[in-house]
């Protein structure tokens, strides 16, 4: 590698690296902060400043940074057999073992794994597979997909359209994606005034059923949902919501796709959340992020045996699967997945999260005392704070105020990284967070919110 100074890196970065989700004007002016090294629950910038990582990279570095177990597993596999193609009858040891391990850890008959390179590609592939499935069943009209406003499912052409976050759509198109429909998010904080949580749940389930009837059950293939919406602002659905949505899917012959890219692999103290926390077993489960603890890109769409039997049936016309990625089942990535699972089991991380998670949320609830904090919510190590200009009326700040971004900057100054999304701050720390780390996070957040409150309210 050529020799460089930090100033060189910043300049080259501005000149050549198109970053995801970037405001070009401020990016060109301010450039990036370089994450130079990372260890445990901390990252270090180019000046050696230390920050508590409140977001595990991007909801993914669940085991924390610099884990020897992961580094060794990756190095060993890279030295043994780094890559060979997965097409047809060719496999590698980690890919086969990880698929079997996932089949054991996931609920119901989710036994068949298709590997991808991340969450977007797994969701995208799942939609293609769902269409393929109904073609094979001789139901070529059953193609429509119902997703939710405020959902995040990815950045490929199809998954960007599944995504229901308005702010991701500026200047982009959705040509040919009119098979994708959206219903309301399950947003308890923003439910109609005076409506109970139970009545809100009835209302959402009814909206779903009405939409299926309006589109025609013979035309609707699947419903896709995150157990807890992440990028939408950590929206926890009302009690019973997912189970009832799943029952509606069963009633009308829709498949249920659970996007567990964030919620699986310990973030909610379980290998996956759908059955363990919400009492339903999806037909397809989407994994990424925590699957390798973010050390190497890997995603997976995991299919039920009932689904697999249809796509793999030699009786169906065209008994072949004609799709796949060069890096499906990449040996090094799958070795990282196996090491992640082994480390989580050995260290009892799910059990740890079941203790530290509720304590984290409870500590964060102290922030409700601030005038600009409208809502503190979440589950386990997936939490969100919604900022408001008027707490009683639940009125948001004007988008130009950048309320959560101001809190993010004030936190960063004080050595904590949080993630701002519109008026929401999300937190998803490494699962190795201790109660002390939780207290430190809340302390810094408190100081940061105090520091910016008056300016935000005056804006
Ligand atoms: N689904 C969910 C729920 C996500 O949060 C994300 C990423 N944040 C994705 C899908 C897309 O995953 P990736 O960025 O790995 O493509």
Tab-separated table of C-alpha atoms and ligand atoms in Angstrom:
chain	number	residue	atom	x	y	z
A	1	UNK	CA	0.000	0.000	0.000
A	2	UNK	CA	1.307	3.500	-0.768
A	3	UNK	CA	2.390	5.655	2.154
A	4	UNK	CA	-0.141	8.261	3.223
A	5	UNK	CA	-0.956	10.872	5.817
A	6	UNK	CA	-4.391	11.296	7.380
A	7	UNK	CA	-4.819	14.431	5.294
A	8	UNK	CA	-4.141	12.361	2.132
A	9	UNK	CA	-6.772	9.826	3.126
A	10	UNK	CA	-9.352	12.531	3.755
A	11	UNK	CA	-8.633	14.156	0.404
A	12	UNK	CA	-8.693	10.868	-1.541
A	13	UNK	CA	-11.873	9.888	0.263
A	14	UNK	CA	-13.595	13.100	-0.829
A	15	UNK	CA	-12.300	12.784	-4.379
A	16	UNK	CA	-13.038	9.108	-5.001
A	17	UNK	CA	-15.221	7.320	-2.429
A	18	UNK	CA	-18.961	7.709	-2.969
A	19	UNK	CA	-20.319	7.048	0.511
A	20	UNK	CA	-23.763	5.555	1.111
A	21	UNK	CA	-26.348	8.000	2.454
A	22	UNK	CA	-24.330	11.169	1.957
A	23	UNK	CA	-25.149	14.817	1.684
A	24	UNK	CA	-22.562	15.779	-0.919
A	25	UNK	CA	-22.419	19.473	-0.072
A	26	UNK	CA	-21.470	19.009	3.579
A	27	UNK	CA	-19.376	15.931	2.782
A	28	UNK	CA	-17.183	17.870	0.381
A	29	UNK	CA	-16.808	20.640	2.939
A	30	UNK	CA	-16.228	18.586	6.070
A	31	UNK	CA	-14.960	15.223	4.798
A	32	UNK	CA	-15.069	12.072	6.869
A	33	UNK	CA	-13.910	11.022	10.283
A	34	UNK	CA	-11.513	8.111	9.805
A	35	UNK	CA	-12.110	5.115	12.047
A	36	UNK	CA	-8.516	4.036	12.441
A	37	UNK	CA	-8.784	1.177	14.908
A	38	UNK	CA	-11.306	-0.544	17.120
A	39	UNK	CA	-11.269	-2.769	20.149
A	40	UNK	CA	-14.075	-4.247	22.258
A	41	UNK	CA	-16.838	-1.641	22.620
A	42	UNK	CA	-14.625	1.251	21.479
A	43	UNK	CA	-13.481	2.785	18.221
A	44	UNK	CA	-10.570	5.195	17.766
A	45	UNK	CA	-10.336	7.977	15.207
A	46	UNK	CA	-7.281	9.101	13.269
A	47	UNK	CA	-6.179	11.364	16.123
A	48	UNK	CA	-6.407	8.483	18.584
A	49	UNK	CA	-9.628	9.824	20.185
A	50	UNK	CA	-11.657	7.080	21.802
A	51	UNK	CA	-15.430	6.636	21.393
A	52	UNK	CA	-17.901	4.248	22.951
A	53	UNK	CA	-19.575	2.498	20.008
A	54	UNK	CA	-23.285	2.837	20.744
A	55	UNK	CA	-24.313	1.351	17.395
A	56	UNK	CA	-22.010	-1.670	16.910
A	57	UNK	CA	-20.725	-0.265	13.622
A	58	UNK	CA	-24.198	-0.304	12.042
A	59	UNK	CA	-26.273	-2.735	14.130
A	60	UNK	CA	-23.794	-5.464	13.290
A	61	UNK	CA	-20.554	-5.804	15.290
A	62	UNK	CA	-22.409	-7.799	17.919
A	63	UNK	CA	-19.370	-9.472	19.468
A	64	UNK	CA	-17.453	-6.204	19.676
A	65	UNK	CA	-14.357	-5.148	17.766
A	66	UNK	CA	-11.048	-6.963	17.376
A	67	UNK	CA	-12.187	-10.395	18.597
A	68	UNK	CA	-9.347	-12.883	18.341
A	69	UNK	CA	-11.775	-15.802	17.793
A	70	UNK	CA	-13.135	-14.157	14.659
A	71	UNK	CA	-9.788	-12.957	13.354
A	72	UNK	CA	-8.288	-16.441	13.791
A	73	UNK	CA	-11.220	-18.234	12.140
A	74	UNK	CA	-11.076	-15.847	9.172
A	75	UNK	CA	-7.283	-16.152	8.822
A	76	UNK	CA	-7.403	-19.940	9.122
A	77	UNK	CA	-10.074	-20.318	6.454
A	78	UNK	CA	-8.363	-17.786	4.153
A	79	UNK	CA	-5.157	-19.800	4.411
A	80	UNK	CA	-6.889	-23.196	3.985
A	81	UNK	CA	-9.324	-22.511	1.147
A	82	UNK	CA	-10.421	-18.940	0.707
A	83	UNK	CA	-12.909	-19.356	-2.126
A	84	UNK	CA	-14.260	-21.755	-4.628
A	85	UNK	CA	-17.467	-21.453	-6.603
A	86	UNK	CA	-20.697	-22.671	-4.996
A	87	UNK	CA	-22.633	-23.394	-8.177
A	88	UNK	CA	-24.315	-26.723	-8.809
A	89	UNK	CA	-22.663	-29.564	-6.971
A	90	UNK	CA	-19.656	-27.665	-5.593
A	91	UNK	CA	-19.464	-26.771	-1.901
A	92	UNK	CA	-17.046	-25.954	0.923
A	93	UNK	CA	-16.894	-27.072	4.542
A	94	UNK	CA	-17.899	-23.851	6.389
A	95	UNK	CA	-20.855	-23.179	4.044
A	96	UNK	CA	-22.366	-26.622	4.622
A	97	UNK	CA	-21.704	-26.575	8.379
A	98	UNK	CA	-23.093	-23.065	8.849
A	99	UNK	CA	-26.283	-23.944	6.925
A	100	UNK	CA	-26.805	-26.935	9.219
A	101	UNK	CA	-26.113	-24.807	12.290
A	102	UNK	CA	-28.670	-22.190	11.171
A	103	UNK	CA	-31.256	-24.917	10.549
A	104	UNK	CA	-30.756	-26.005	14.146
A	105	UNK	CA	-30.904	-22.514	15.665
A	106	UNK	CA	-33.884	-21.165	13.722
A	107	UNK	CA	-37.483	-22.078	14.525
A	108	UNK	CA	-39.926	-24.389	12.787
A	109	UNK	CA	-38.825	-25.920	9.526
A	110	UNK	CA	-36.528	-23.048	8.474
A	111	UNK	CA	-33.981	-25.553	7.257
A	112	UNK	CA	-32.769	-24.390	3.851
A	113	UNK	CA	-30.249	-21.593	3.466
A	114	UNK	CA	-29.455	-19.500	0.408
A	115	UNK	CA	-26.386	-17.340	1.059
A	116	UNK	CA	-26.005	-13.808	-0.237
A	117	UNK	CA	-23.606	-10.940	0.371
A	118	UNK	CA	-25.778	-8.885	2.739
A	119	UNK	CA	-29.297	-7.987	3.801
A	120	UNK	CA	-30.398	-6.229	0.600
A	121	UNK	CA	-29.329	-9.083	-1.615
A	122	UNK	CA	-31.038	-11.590	0.714
A	123	UNK	CA	-34.344	-9.681	0.622
A	124	UNK	CA	-34.063	-9.176	-3.112
A	125	UNK	CA	-33.394	-12.863	-3.636
A	126	UNK	CA	-36.292	-13.796	-1.342
A	127	UNK	CA	-38.709	-11.791	-3.508
A	128	UNK	CA	-37.439	-13.495	-6.666
A	129	UNK	CA	-37.774	-16.849	-4.945
A	130	UNK	CA	-41.335	-16.089	-3.812
A	131	UNK	CA	-42.321	-15.301	-7.390
A	132	UNK	CA	-40.559	-18.445	-8.560
A	133	UNK	CA	-42.411	-20.479	-5.895
A	134	UNK	CA	-45.844	-19.316	-7.021
A	135	UNK	CA	-44.928	-19.872	-10.671
A	136	UNK	CA	-44.037	-23.427	-9.756
A	137	UNK	CA	-47.315	-23.852	-7.922
A	138	UNK	CA	-49.109	-22.777	-11.094
A	139	UNK	CA	-50.238	-19.452	-9.579
A	140	UNK	CA	-48.504	-16.942	-11.855
A	141	UNK	CA	-50.778	-14.077	-10.790
A	142	UNK	CA	-49.803	-14.299	-7.136
A	143	UNK	CA	-47.022	-11.713	-7.265
A	144	UNK	CA	-47.868	-8.671	-5.157
A	145	UNK	CA	-45.834	-8.005	-2.037
A	146	UNK	CA	-47.104	-6.028	0.934
A	147	UNK	CA	-44.500	-4.117	2.932
A	148	UNK	CA	-44.857	-1.309	5.467
A	149	UNK	CA	-44.312	2.426	5.577
A	150	UNK	CA	-41.094	3.173	7.515
A	151	UNK	CA	-39.674	-0.303	6.853
A	152	UNK	CA	-36.065	-0.665	5.750
A	153	UNK	CA	-35.260	-3.638	3.542
A	154	UNK	CA	-32.261	-2.528	1.492
A	155	UNK	CA	-30.825	-0.561	-1.384
A	156	UNK	CA	-31.109	-2.771	-4.459
A	157	UNK	CA	-33.777	-1.730	-6.930
A	158	UNK	CA	-36.467	-4.018	-5.506
A	159	UNK	CA	-35.529	-3.710	-1.836
A	160	UNK	CA	-35.382	0.079	-2.093
A	161	UNK	CA	-38.988	-0.112	-3.201
A	162	UNK	CA	-39.907	-2.499	-0.374
A	163	UNK	CA	-38.397	0.097	1.930
A	164	UNK	CA	-41.067	2.495	3.125
A	165	UNK	CA	-38.905	5.310	4.436
A	166	UNK	CA	-39.840	8.369	2.441
A	167	UNK	CA	-36.474	10.095	2.903
A	168	UNK	CA	-34.652	7.298	1.032
A	169	UNK	CA	-36.536	7.986	-2.188
A	170	UNK	CA	-35.385	11.468	-3.237
A	171	UNK	CA	-34.656	11.559	-6.948
A	172	UNK	CA	-34.858	7.790	-7.320
A	173	UNK	CA	-37.290	5.801	-9.374
A	174	UNK	CA	-39.387	2.680	-9.020
A	175	UNK	CA	-39.945	1.679	-12.635
A	176	UNK	CA	-41.680	-1.705	-12.857
A	177	UNK	CA	-41.988	-2.069	-9.092
A	178	UNK	CA	-45.750	-1.562	-8.915
A	179	UNK	CA	-46.177	-5.072	-7.529
A	180	UNK	CA	-45.003	-3.664	-4.180
A	181	UNK	CA	-47.614	-2.096	-1.866
A	182	UNK	CA	-47.319	-0.483	1.545
A	183	UNK	CA	-49.529	-0.507	4.599
A	184	UNK	CA	-49.060	1.547	7.775
A	185	UNK	CA	-46.169	1.011	10.124
A	186	UNK	CA	-46.948	-0.273	13.599
A	187	UNK	CA	-45.995	2.953	15.349
A	188	UNK	CA	-47.500	2.954	18.832
A	189	UNK	CA	-46.107	6.389	19.705
A	190	UNK	CA	-47.792	7.962	16.695
A	191	UNK	CA	-51.083	6.035	16.928
A	192	UNK	CA	-54.263	8.119	16.677
A	193	UNK	CA	-54.863	10.174	19.829
A	194	UNK	CA	-57.135	8.464	22.307
A	195	UNK	CA	-56.816	5.021	20.729
A	196	UNK	CA	-55.725	2.217	23.064
A	197	UNK	CA	-52.794	0.007	22.111
A	198	UNK	CA	-55.171	-2.964	21.684
A	199	UNK	CA	-57.550	-1.004	19.465
A	200	UNK	CA	-54.548	0.231	17.454
A	201	UNK	CA	-53.473	-3.348	16.881
A	202	UNK	CA	-57.000	-4.280	15.697
A	203	UNK	CA	-56.910	-1.304	13.365
A	204	UNK	CA	-53.546	-2.312	11.818
A	205	UNK	CA	-54.559	-5.931	11.338
A	206	UNK	CA	-57.819	-4.800	9.751
A	207	UNK	CA	-55.926	-2.486	7.389
A	208	UNK	CA	-53.788	-5.440	6.293
A	209	UNK	CA	-56.776	-7.690	5.687
A	210	UNK	CA	-58.622	-4.942	3.818
A	211	UNK	CA	-55.609	-4.362	1.587
A	212	UNK	CA	-55.338	-8.051	0.731
A	213	UNK	CA	-59.037	-8.159	-0.129
A	214	UNK	CA	-58.722	-5.003	-2.196
A	215	UNK	CA	-55.744	-6.368	-4.177
A	216	UNK	CA	-57.312	-9.837	-4.371
A	217	UNK	CA	-55.851	-12.689	-2.312
A	218	UNK	CA	-55.007	-14.579	-5.510
A	219	UNK	CA	-52.729	-11.717	-6.513
A	220	UNK	CA	-50.872	-11.233	-3.237
A	221	UNK	CA	-47.803	-13.393	-2.652
A	222	UNK	CA	-46.217	-12.255	0.584
A	223	UNK	CA	-45.960	-9.872	3.496
A	224	UNK	CA	-42.511	-8.682	4.574
A	225	UNK	CA	-41.802	-7.167	7.986
A	226	UNK	CA	-39.030	-6.543	10.479
A	227	UNK	CA	-39.977	-7.858	13.942
A	228	UNK	CA	-38.936	-4.428	15.249
A	229	UNK	CA	-38.460	-1.723	12.646
A	230	UNK	CA	-34.874	-0.560	12.876
A	231	UNK	CA	-34.005	2.272	10.520
A	232	UNK	CA	-37.636	3.439	10.756
A	233	UNK	CA	-36.750	4.515	14.296
A	234	UNK	CA	-36.940	1.358	16.426
A	235	UNK	CA	-40.700	0.855	16.276
A	236	UNK	CA	-41.937	-1.933	18.522
A	237	UNK	CA	-45.286	-3.333	17.369
A	238	UNK	CA	-48.217	-3.651	19.804
A	239	UNK	CA	-48.662	-6.956	21.629
A	240	UNK	CA	-49.966	-9.704	19.393
A	241	UNK	CA	-49.422	-7.733	16.164
A	242	UNK	CA	-47.026	-10.123	14.400
A	243	UNK	CA	-48.915	-13.235	15.440
A	244	UNK	CA	-52.125	-11.772	14.090
A	245	UNK	CA	-50.505	-10.555	10.855
A	246	UNK	CA	-49.109	-14.052	10.431
A	247	UNK	CA	-52.589	-15.549	10.949
A	248	UNK	CA	-53.943	-13.240	8.238
A	249	UNK	CA	-51.152	-14.449	5.926
A	250	UNK	CA	-52.229	-18.027	6.595
A	251	UNK	CA	-55.904	-17.182	6.015
A	252	UNK	CA	-55.226	-15.803	2.526
A	253	UNK	CA	-52.308	-17.987	1.434
A	254	UNK	CA	-49.596	-15.318	1.721
A	255	UNK	CA	-46.036	-16.130	2.695
A	256	UNK	CA	-44.577	-14.272	5.681
A	257	UNK	CA	-41.030	-12.970	5.208
A	258	UNK	CA	-39.382	-11.931	8.484
A	259	UNK	CA	-36.539	-9.502	7.864
A	260	UNK	CA	-34.381	-10.311	10.886
A	261	UNK	CA	-31.243	-8.623	9.533
A	262	UNK	CA	-31.008	-6.565	12.733
A	263	UNK	CA	-33.120	-8.502	15.234
A	264	UNK	CA	-31.461	-11.933	14.931
A	265	UNK	CA	-28.160	-13.055	16.416
A	266	UNK	CA	-28.596	-11.821	19.928
A	267	UNK	CA	-29.691	-8.213	19.562
A	268	UNK	CA	-32.954	-9.172	21.278
A	269	UNK	CA	-31.377	-11.881	23.426
A	270	UNK	CA	-32.402	-14.707	21.055
A	271	UNK	CA	-30.964	-16.359	17.962
A	272	UNK	CA	-33.981	-14.920	16.158
A	273	UNK	CA	-36.952	-12.948	17.419
A	274	UNK	CA	-39.962	-14.099	15.369
A	275	UNK	CA	-40.954	-17.168	17.309
A	276	UNK	CA	-39.064	-16.638	20.556
A	277	UNK	CA	-40.465	-13.163	21.244
A	278	UNK	CA	-43.492	-12.791	19.002
A	279	UNK	CA	-44.911	-16.294	18.655
A	280	UNK	CA	-44.973	-16.888	14.902
A	281	UNK	CA	-42.772	-18.848	12.527
A	282	UNK	CA	-42.175	-17.131	9.188
A	283	UNK	CA	-41.896	-18.979	5.879
A	284	UNK	CA	-38.700	-17.130	5.036
A	285	UNK	CA	-36.233	-15.495	7.401
A	286	UNK	CA	-33.648	-12.947	6.285
A	287	UNK	CA	-30.312	-12.731	8.095
A	288	UNK	CA	-27.155	-10.596	7.684
A	289	UNK	CA	-25.180	-8.212	9.961
A	290	UNK	CA	-24.848	-10.164	13.248
A	291	UNK	CA	-24.523	-13.421	11.306
A	292	UNK	CA	-20.789	-12.718	11.046
A	293	UNK	CA	-20.774	-9.992	13.687
A	294	UNK	CA	-19.995	-7.641	10.791
A	295	UNK	CA	-16.472	-9.019	10.327
A	296	UNK	CA	-17.124	-10.139	6.745
A	297	UNK	CA	-20.149	-9.428	4.533
A	298	UNK	CA	-22.669	-12.282	4.553
A	299	UNK	CA	-26.419	-12.532	4.252
A	300	UNK	CA	-28.846	-15.419	4.056
A	301	UNK	CA	-32.429	-16.097	3.088
A	302	UNK	CA	-33.588	-19.151	5.012
A	303	UNK	CA	-36.583	-21.039	3.639
A	304	UNK	CA	-39.026	-23.437	5.266
A	305	UNK	CA	-39.054	-27.092	4.232
A	306	UNK	CA	-42.546	-26.585	2.779
A	307	UNK	CA	-41.194	-23.795	0.555
A	308	UNK	CA	-38.104	-25.789	-0.367
A	309	UNK	CA	-40.175	-28.843	-1.311
A	310	UNK	CA	-41.952	-26.772	-3.929
A	311	UNK	CA	-38.908	-25.126	-5.489
A	312	UNK	CA	-36.868	-28.339	-5.373
A	313	UNK	CA	-39.620	-30.676	-6.537
A	314	UNK	CA	-38.633	-32.550	-9.674
A	315	UNK	CA	-42.353	-32.780	-10.491
A	316	UNK	CA	-42.522	-29.037	-11.076
A	317	UNK	CA	-41.843	-27.770	-14.517
A	318	UNK	CA	-38.212	-26.696	-15.023
A	319	UNK	CA	-36.535	-28.494	-12.122
A	320	UNK	CA	-33.616	-26.090	-11.910
A	321	UNK	CA	-32.706	-23.054	-9.875
A	322	UNK	CA	-31.223	-20.500	-12.207
A	323	UNK	CA	-29.998	-17.753	-9.925
A	324	UNK	CA	-27.052	-17.277	-7.594
A	325	UNK	CA	-24.136	-15.107	-6.621
A	326	UNK	CA	-20.417	-15.658	-7.120
A	327	UNK	CA	-20.019	-15.248	-3.365
A	328	UNK	CA	-22.989	-17.360	-2.195
A	329	UNK	CA	-21.516	-19.391	0.653
A	330	UNK	CA	-18.113	-17.687	0.590
A	331	UNK	CA	-15.877	-19.938	2.681
A	332	UNK	CA	-14.227	-17.141	4.693
A	333	UNK	CA	-17.548	-15.443	5.432
A	334	UNK	CA	-19.153	-18.734	6.491
A	335	UNK	CA	-16.169	-19.504	8.721
A	336	UNK	CA	-16.770	-16.107	10.367
A	337	UNK	CA	-20.434	-17.105	10.819
A	338	UNK	CA	-19.488	-20.374	12.501
A	339	UNK	CA	-17.012	-18.601	14.784
A	340	UNK	CA	-19.676	-16.002	15.670
A	341	UNK	CA	-22.133	-18.707	16.718
A	342	UNK	CA	-19.502	-20.624	18.647
A	343	UNK	CA	-18.392	-17.490	20.514
A	344	UNK	CA	-21.963	-16.447	21.289
A	345	UNK	CA	-22.725	-19.897	22.696
A	346	UNK	CA	-19.503	-20.124	24.685
A	347	UNK	CA	-19.949	-16.671	26.232
A	348	UNK	CA	-23.702	-17.032	26.824
A	349	UNK	CA	-24.327	-13.767	24.978
A	350	UNK	CA	-28.061	-14.262	24.461
A	351	UNK	CA	-28.428	-14.779	28.203
A	352	UNK	CA	-26.266	-11.706	28.872
A	353	UNK	CA	-28.451	-9.556	26.590
A	354	UNK	CA	-31.574	-10.757	28.387
A	355	UNK	CA	-30.169	-9.202	31.558
A	356	UNK	CA	-28.334	-6.121	30.295
A	357	UNK	CA	-30.929	-5.219	27.623
A	358	UNK	CA	-33.871	-4.480	29.924
A	359	UNK	CA	-31.504	-2.589	32.270
A	360	UNK	CA	-30.348	-0.446	29.320
A	361	UNK	CA	-33.891	0.494	28.321
A	362	UNK	CA	-34.778	1.261	31.927
A	363	UNK	CA	-31.737	3.548	32.271
A	364	UNK	CA	-32.549	5.282	28.973
A	365	UNK	CA	-36.068	6.002	30.201
A	366	UNK	CA	-34.569	8.667	32.487
A	367	UNK	CA	-34.150	10.738	29.304
A	368	UNK	CA	-37.945	11.128	29.193
A	369	UNK	CA	-37.407	13.947	31.688
A	370	UNK	CA	-36.112	16.206	28.890
A	371	UNK	CA	-38.585	18.553	27.260
A	372	UNK	CA	-37.407	17.544	23.767
A	373	UNK	CA	-37.598	13.774	24.354
A	374	UNK	CA	-40.987	12.558	23.151
A	375	UNK	CA	-40.455	8.826	23.385
A	376	UNK	CA	-37.880	6.290	24.569
A	377	UNK	CA	-38.539	2.807	23.255
A	378	UNK	CA	-37.055	-0.470	22.180
A	379	UNK	CA	-36.291	-3.938	23.345
A	380	UNK	CA	-33.055	-5.388	24.705
A	381	UNK	CA	-30.076	-3.834	22.867
A	382	UNK	CA	-32.164	-2.173	20.167
A	383	UNK	CA	-33.397	1.179	21.430
A	384	UNK	CA	-34.598	4.492	20.035
A	385	UNK	CA	-35.276	8.010	21.240
A	386	UNK	CA	-37.660	10.297	19.358
A	387	UNK	CA	-37.081	14.028	19.722
A	388	UNK	CA	-39.981	16.468	19.550
A	389	UNK	CA	-40.411	20.209	19.568
A	390	UNK	CA	-43.675	19.940	21.481
A	391	UNK	CA	-43.989	16.996	23.800
A	392	UNK	CA	-47.708	17.314	24.493
A	393	UNK	CA	-48.723	17.708	20.866
A	394	UNK	CA	-45.961	15.242	19.780
A	395	UNK	CA	-44.971	17.855	17.206
A	396	UNK	CA	-41.707	17.154	15.374
A	397	UNK	CA	-38.906	19.617	14.710
A	398	UNK	CA	-38.695	21.052	11.204
A	399	UNK	CA	-36.495	18.709	9.118
A	400	UNK	CA	-34.017	21.526	8.498
A	401	UNK	CA	-33.251	21.646	12.249
A	402	UNK	CA	-31.534	18.239	12.104
A	403	UNK	CA	-32.396	17.582	15.757
A	404	UNK	CA	-30.967	14.077	16.082
A	405	UNK	CA	-27.885	15.085	14.110
A	406	UNK	CA	-27.204	17.847	16.647
A	407	UNK	CA	-27.457	15.310	19.476
A	408	UNK	CA	-25.175	12.958	17.539
A	409	UNK	CA	-22.533	15.707	17.219
A	410	UNK	CA	-22.801	16.584	20.919
A	411	UNK	CA	-22.458	12.894	21.849
A	412	UNK	CA	-19.457	12.441	19.575
A	413	UNK	CA	-17.739	15.426	21.171
A	414	UNK	CA	-18.186	13.635	24.501
A	415	UNK	CA	-16.924	10.244	23.279
A	416	UNK	CA	-20.091	8.358	22.290
A	417	UNK	CA	-21.318	7.321	18.851
A	418	UNK	CA	-25.094	7.166	18.367
A	419	UNK	CA	-27.024	7.073	15.082
A	420	UNK	CA	-29.248	9.960	14.061
A	421	UNK	CA	-32.169	9.261	11.701
A	422	UNK	CA	-34.367	12.306	11.167
A	423	UNK	CA	-35.743	13.154	14.618
A	424	UNK	CA	-34.754	9.776	16.018
A	425	UNK	CA	-31.607	8.568	17.706
A	426	UNK	CA	-31.033	4.835	17.533
A	427	UNK	CA	-28.815	2.734	19.765
A	428	UNK	CA	-27.665	-0.808	19.041
A	429	UNK	CA	-24.441	-1.385	20.973
A	430	UNK	CA	-22.258	-4.479	20.827
A	431	UNK	CA	-23.834	-7.306	22.822
A	432	UNK	CA	-20.829	-7.325	25.139
A	433	UNK	CA	-21.995	-3.972	26.591
A	434	UNK	CA	-21.966	-4.124	30.388
A	435	UNK	CA	-24.276	-2.209	32.734
A	436	UNK	CA	-21.408	0.285	33.208
A	437	UNK	CA	-21.304	0.921	29.447
A	438	UNK	CA	-25.082	1.419	29.522
A	439	UNK	CA	-24.787	3.959	32.346
A	440	UNK	CA	-22.004	5.796	30.512
A	441	UNK	CA	-24.141	5.921	27.347
A	442	UNK	CA	-27.076	7.402	29.230
A	443	UNK	CA	-24.847	9.895	31.048
A	444	UNK	CA	-23.311	11.181	27.798
A	445	UNK	CA	-26.690	11.268	26.047
A	446	UNK	CA	-28.072	13.292	28.955
A	447	UNK	CA	-25.239	15.805	28.753
A	448	UNK	CA	-25.567	16.024	24.975
A	449	UNK	CA	-29.335	16.548	25.020
A	450	UNK	CA	-28.925	19.179	27.756
A	451	UNK	CA	-26.297	20.942	25.685
A	452	UNK	CA	-28.413	21.239	22.518
A	453	UNK	CA	-31.983	21.505	23.888
A	454	UNK	CA	-32.259	25.288	24.081
A	455	UNK	CA	-30.799	25.814	20.625
A	456	UNK	CA	-33.112	23.199	19.130
A	457	UNK	CA	-36.194	24.652	20.818
A	458	UNK	CA	-35.261	28.147	19.636
A	459	UNK	CA	-34.756	27.036	16.025
B	1	LIG	N1	-33.012	-5.227	6.286
B	1	LIG	C1	-32.869	-4.537	7.417
B	1	LIG	C2	-33.899	-4.703	8.494
B	1	LIG	C3	-31.769	-3.691	7.607
B	1	LIG	O1	-31.664	-2.982	8.740
B	1	LIG	C4	-30.811	-3.601	6.589
B	1	LIG	C5	-29.580	-2.730	6.721
B	1	LIG	N2	-29.567	-1.795	7.695
B	1	LIG	C6	-31.016	-4.323	5.410
B	1	LIG	C7	-32.107	-5.138	5.300
B	1	LIG	C8	-30.043	-4.230	4.278
B	1	LIG	O2	-28.880	-4.898	4.584
B	1	LIG	P1	-27.509	-4.556	3.806
B	1	LIG	O3	-27.195	-3.134	4.101
B	1	LIG	O4	-26.554	-5.558	4.375
B	1	LIG	O5	-27.746	-4.799	2.363
